[in-house]
Amino acid sequence: MDVSVQRRMASELLKCGIERVWIDPEQLDRVKMAMSKDDIRVLIKEGVIKKKQKKGISSARVKKLKEQRKKGRRRGPGSRRGAAGARTPPKEKWMSTIRALRKTLKQLRDEGKIDRSVYRKLYRMAKGGAFRSRGHLFLYMKEHELLK
């Protein structure tokens, strides 16, 4: 049965494209009899004519990849674009290192494991980039017997 006119009217009323208009196959003869927009409105209200859902882009695959990356997968050398300095800029690396060193030094001073003069000396050295990490700082303190 040709219901193209009714389909067009329904698409105008439903504010969607002609392809998104769904017509109940059992009620085709009723739809065929509908000649005005008012008749189509009645059919829409009854659920004989409906608007199909829009086809979207599924984000399931993206979610799955994000979940894997959170676990630490897919971060190997083959997935990397850009140099190491572009992935974590040198300044950020420095900031995280120096903050850890300063926090450790303050802790040691407050606990009384190092005195103020040693604290100042090590603080200045840390600022100058003498230590790679906290481990390196502790190694230096052990070698020079600065810990009480």
Coordinates of C-alpha atoms in Angstrom, one line a residue:
M1 CA 0.0 0.0 0.0
D2 CA 1.2 3.5 -0.9
V3 CA 1.2 5.7 2.2
S4 CA 3.9 8.1 1.1
V5 CA 1.7 11.2 1.4
Q6 CA 0.7 10.2 5.0
R7 CA 4.3 9.4 5.8
R8 CA 5.4 12.9 4.6
M9 CA 2.6 14.6 6.6
A10 CA 3.7 12.5 9.7
S11 CA 7.3 13.5 9.2
E12 CA 6.3 17.2 9.2
L13 CA 4.2 16.7 12.4
L14 CA 6.9 14.6 14.2
K15 CA 9.6 17.0 13.0
C16 CA 11.9 14.3 11.6
G17 CA 12.9 12.9 8.2
I18 CA 10.6 10.6 6.2
E19 CA 12.9 7.6 6.9
R20 CA 12.4 7.9 10.7
V21 CA 8.6 7.6 10.5
W22 CA 7.4 4.2 11.6
I23 CA 3.9 3.0 10.6
D24 CA 2.3 -0.1 12.2
P25 CA 2.1 -2.7 9.5
E26 CA -1.2 -4.1 10.9
Q27 CA -2.9 -0.7 10.7
L28 CA -1.9 0.3 7.1
D29 CA -5.5 0.4 5.9
R30 CA -6.3 3.0 8.6
V31 CA -3.3 5.1 7.7
K32 CA -4.3 4.9 4.1
M33 CA -7.7 6.4 5.0
A34 CA -6.1 9.4 6.8
M35 CA -6.3 12.3 4.5
S36 CA -5.6 15.4 6.7
K37 CA -3.0 16.3 9.2
D38 CA -5.6 16.1 11.9
D39 CA -6.2 12.4 11.0
I40 CA -2.4 11.8 11.2
R41 CA -2.3 13.6 14.6
V42 CA -4.9 11.1 15.9
L43 CA -3.0 8.2 14.6
I44 CA 0.2 9.5 16.3
K45 CA -1.6 9.9 19.6
E46 CA -2.9 6.3 19.3
G47 CA 0.7 5.0 18.6
V48 CA -0.1 3.8 15.1
I49 CA 2.5 6.2 13.7
K50 CA 5.7 6.7 15.7
K51 CA 9.1 8.4 15.3
K52 CA 12.1 6.0 15.2
Q53 CA 15.1 6.7 17.4
K54 CA 18.1 8.4 15.8
K55 CA 21.0 6.2 15.0
G56 CA 23.9 7.3 17.1
I57 CA 27.6 6.4 17.3
S58 CA 28.2 3.9 20.0
S59 CA 30.8 4.8 22.6
A60 CA 31.2 1.3 23.9
R61 CA 34.6 0.7 22.2
V62 CA 35.9 4.1 23.4
K63 CA 34.8 3.2 27.0
K64 CA 36.6 -0.2 26.7
L65 CA 39.8 1.4 25.5
K66 CA 39.7 4.0 28.3
E67 CA 39.2 1.3 30.9
Q68 CA 42.2 -0.6 29.5
R69 CA 44.4 2.6 29.6
K70 CA 43.3 3.2 33.2
K71 CA 44.8 -0.3 34.0
G72 CA 48.0 0.7 32.3
R73 CA 47.5 -1.2 29.0
R74 CA 48.1 0.3 25.5
R75 CA 50.9 2.7 26.8
G76 CA 53.9 0.9 25.3
P77 CA 56.4 2.4 22.9
G78 CA 54.2 1.5 19.9
S79 CA 51.4 3.7 21.2
R80 CA 53.5 6.7 22.0
R81 CA 53.4 9.8 19.8
G82 CA 55.8 12.6 20.8
A83 CA 59.0 12.6 22.8
A84 CA 59.2 11.9 26.5
G85 CA 59.5 15.6 27.2
A86 CA 56.2 16.2 25.3
R87 CA 54.3 13.5 27.3
T88 CA 55.5 14.8 30.7
P89 CA 57.2 18.1 30.2
P90 CA 60.6 18.6 31.9
K91 CA 59.2 21.3 34.2
E92 CA 56.4 19.0 35.5
K93 CA 59.0 16.2 36.1
W94 CA 61.1 18.7 38.0
M95 CA 58.1 20.0 40.0
S96 CA 57.1 16.5 41.2
T97 CA 60.8 15.6 42.1
I98 CA 61.5 18.9 44.0
R99 CA 58.2 18.8 45.9
A100 CA 59.0 15.2 47.1
L101 CA 62.5 16.2 48.1
R102 CA 61.4 19.3 50.0
K103 CA 58.6 17.4 51.8
T104 CA 61.1 14.7 52.9
L105 CA 63.6 17.3 54.1
K106 CA 60.9 19.1 56.1
Q107 CA 59.8 15.8 57.7
L108 CA 63.4 14.9 58.6
R109 CA 64.0 18.3 60.2
D110 CA 60.7 18.2 62.2
E111 CA 61.4 14.7 63.4
G112 CA 64.9 15.9 64.5
K113 CA 66.8 13.5 62.3
I114 CA 68.7 16.4 60.7
D115 CA 69.5 19.8 62.2
R116 CA 68.7 23.2 60.7
S117 CA 72.1 23.8 59.1
V118 CA 72.1 20.4 57.4
Y119 CA 68.5 21.0 56.3
R120 CA 69.4 24.4 54.7
K121 CA 72.5 22.8 53.0
L122 CA 70.5 19.9 51.6
Y123 CA 67.6 22.2 50.6
R124 CA 70.0 24.4 48.6
M125 CA 71.5 21.3 47.0
A126 CA 68.1 20.0 46.0
K127 CA 67.3 23.3 44.5
G128 CA 70.5 23.1 42.5
G129 CA 69.5 19.7 41.1
A130 CA 72.0 17.6 43.1
F131 CA 69.5 14.8 43.7
R132 CA 67.7 12.7 41.2
S133 CA 65.1 11.4 43.7
R134 CA 64.4 10.8 47.4
G135 CA 66.4 7.6 47.2
H136 CA 69.4 9.5 45.9
L137 CA 69.0 12.1 48.7
F138 CA 69.0 9.3 51.4
L139 CA 72.0 7.7 49.8
Y140 CA 73.9 11.1 49.9
M141 CA 72.9 11.5 53.6
K142 CA 74.1 8.0 54.5
E143 CA 77.5 8.5 52.7
H144 CA 78.1 11.8 54.4
E145 CA 76.7 10.6 57.8
L146 CA 74.3 13.5 58.0
L147 CA 71.4 11.5 59.6
K148 CA 71.3 11.4 63.4

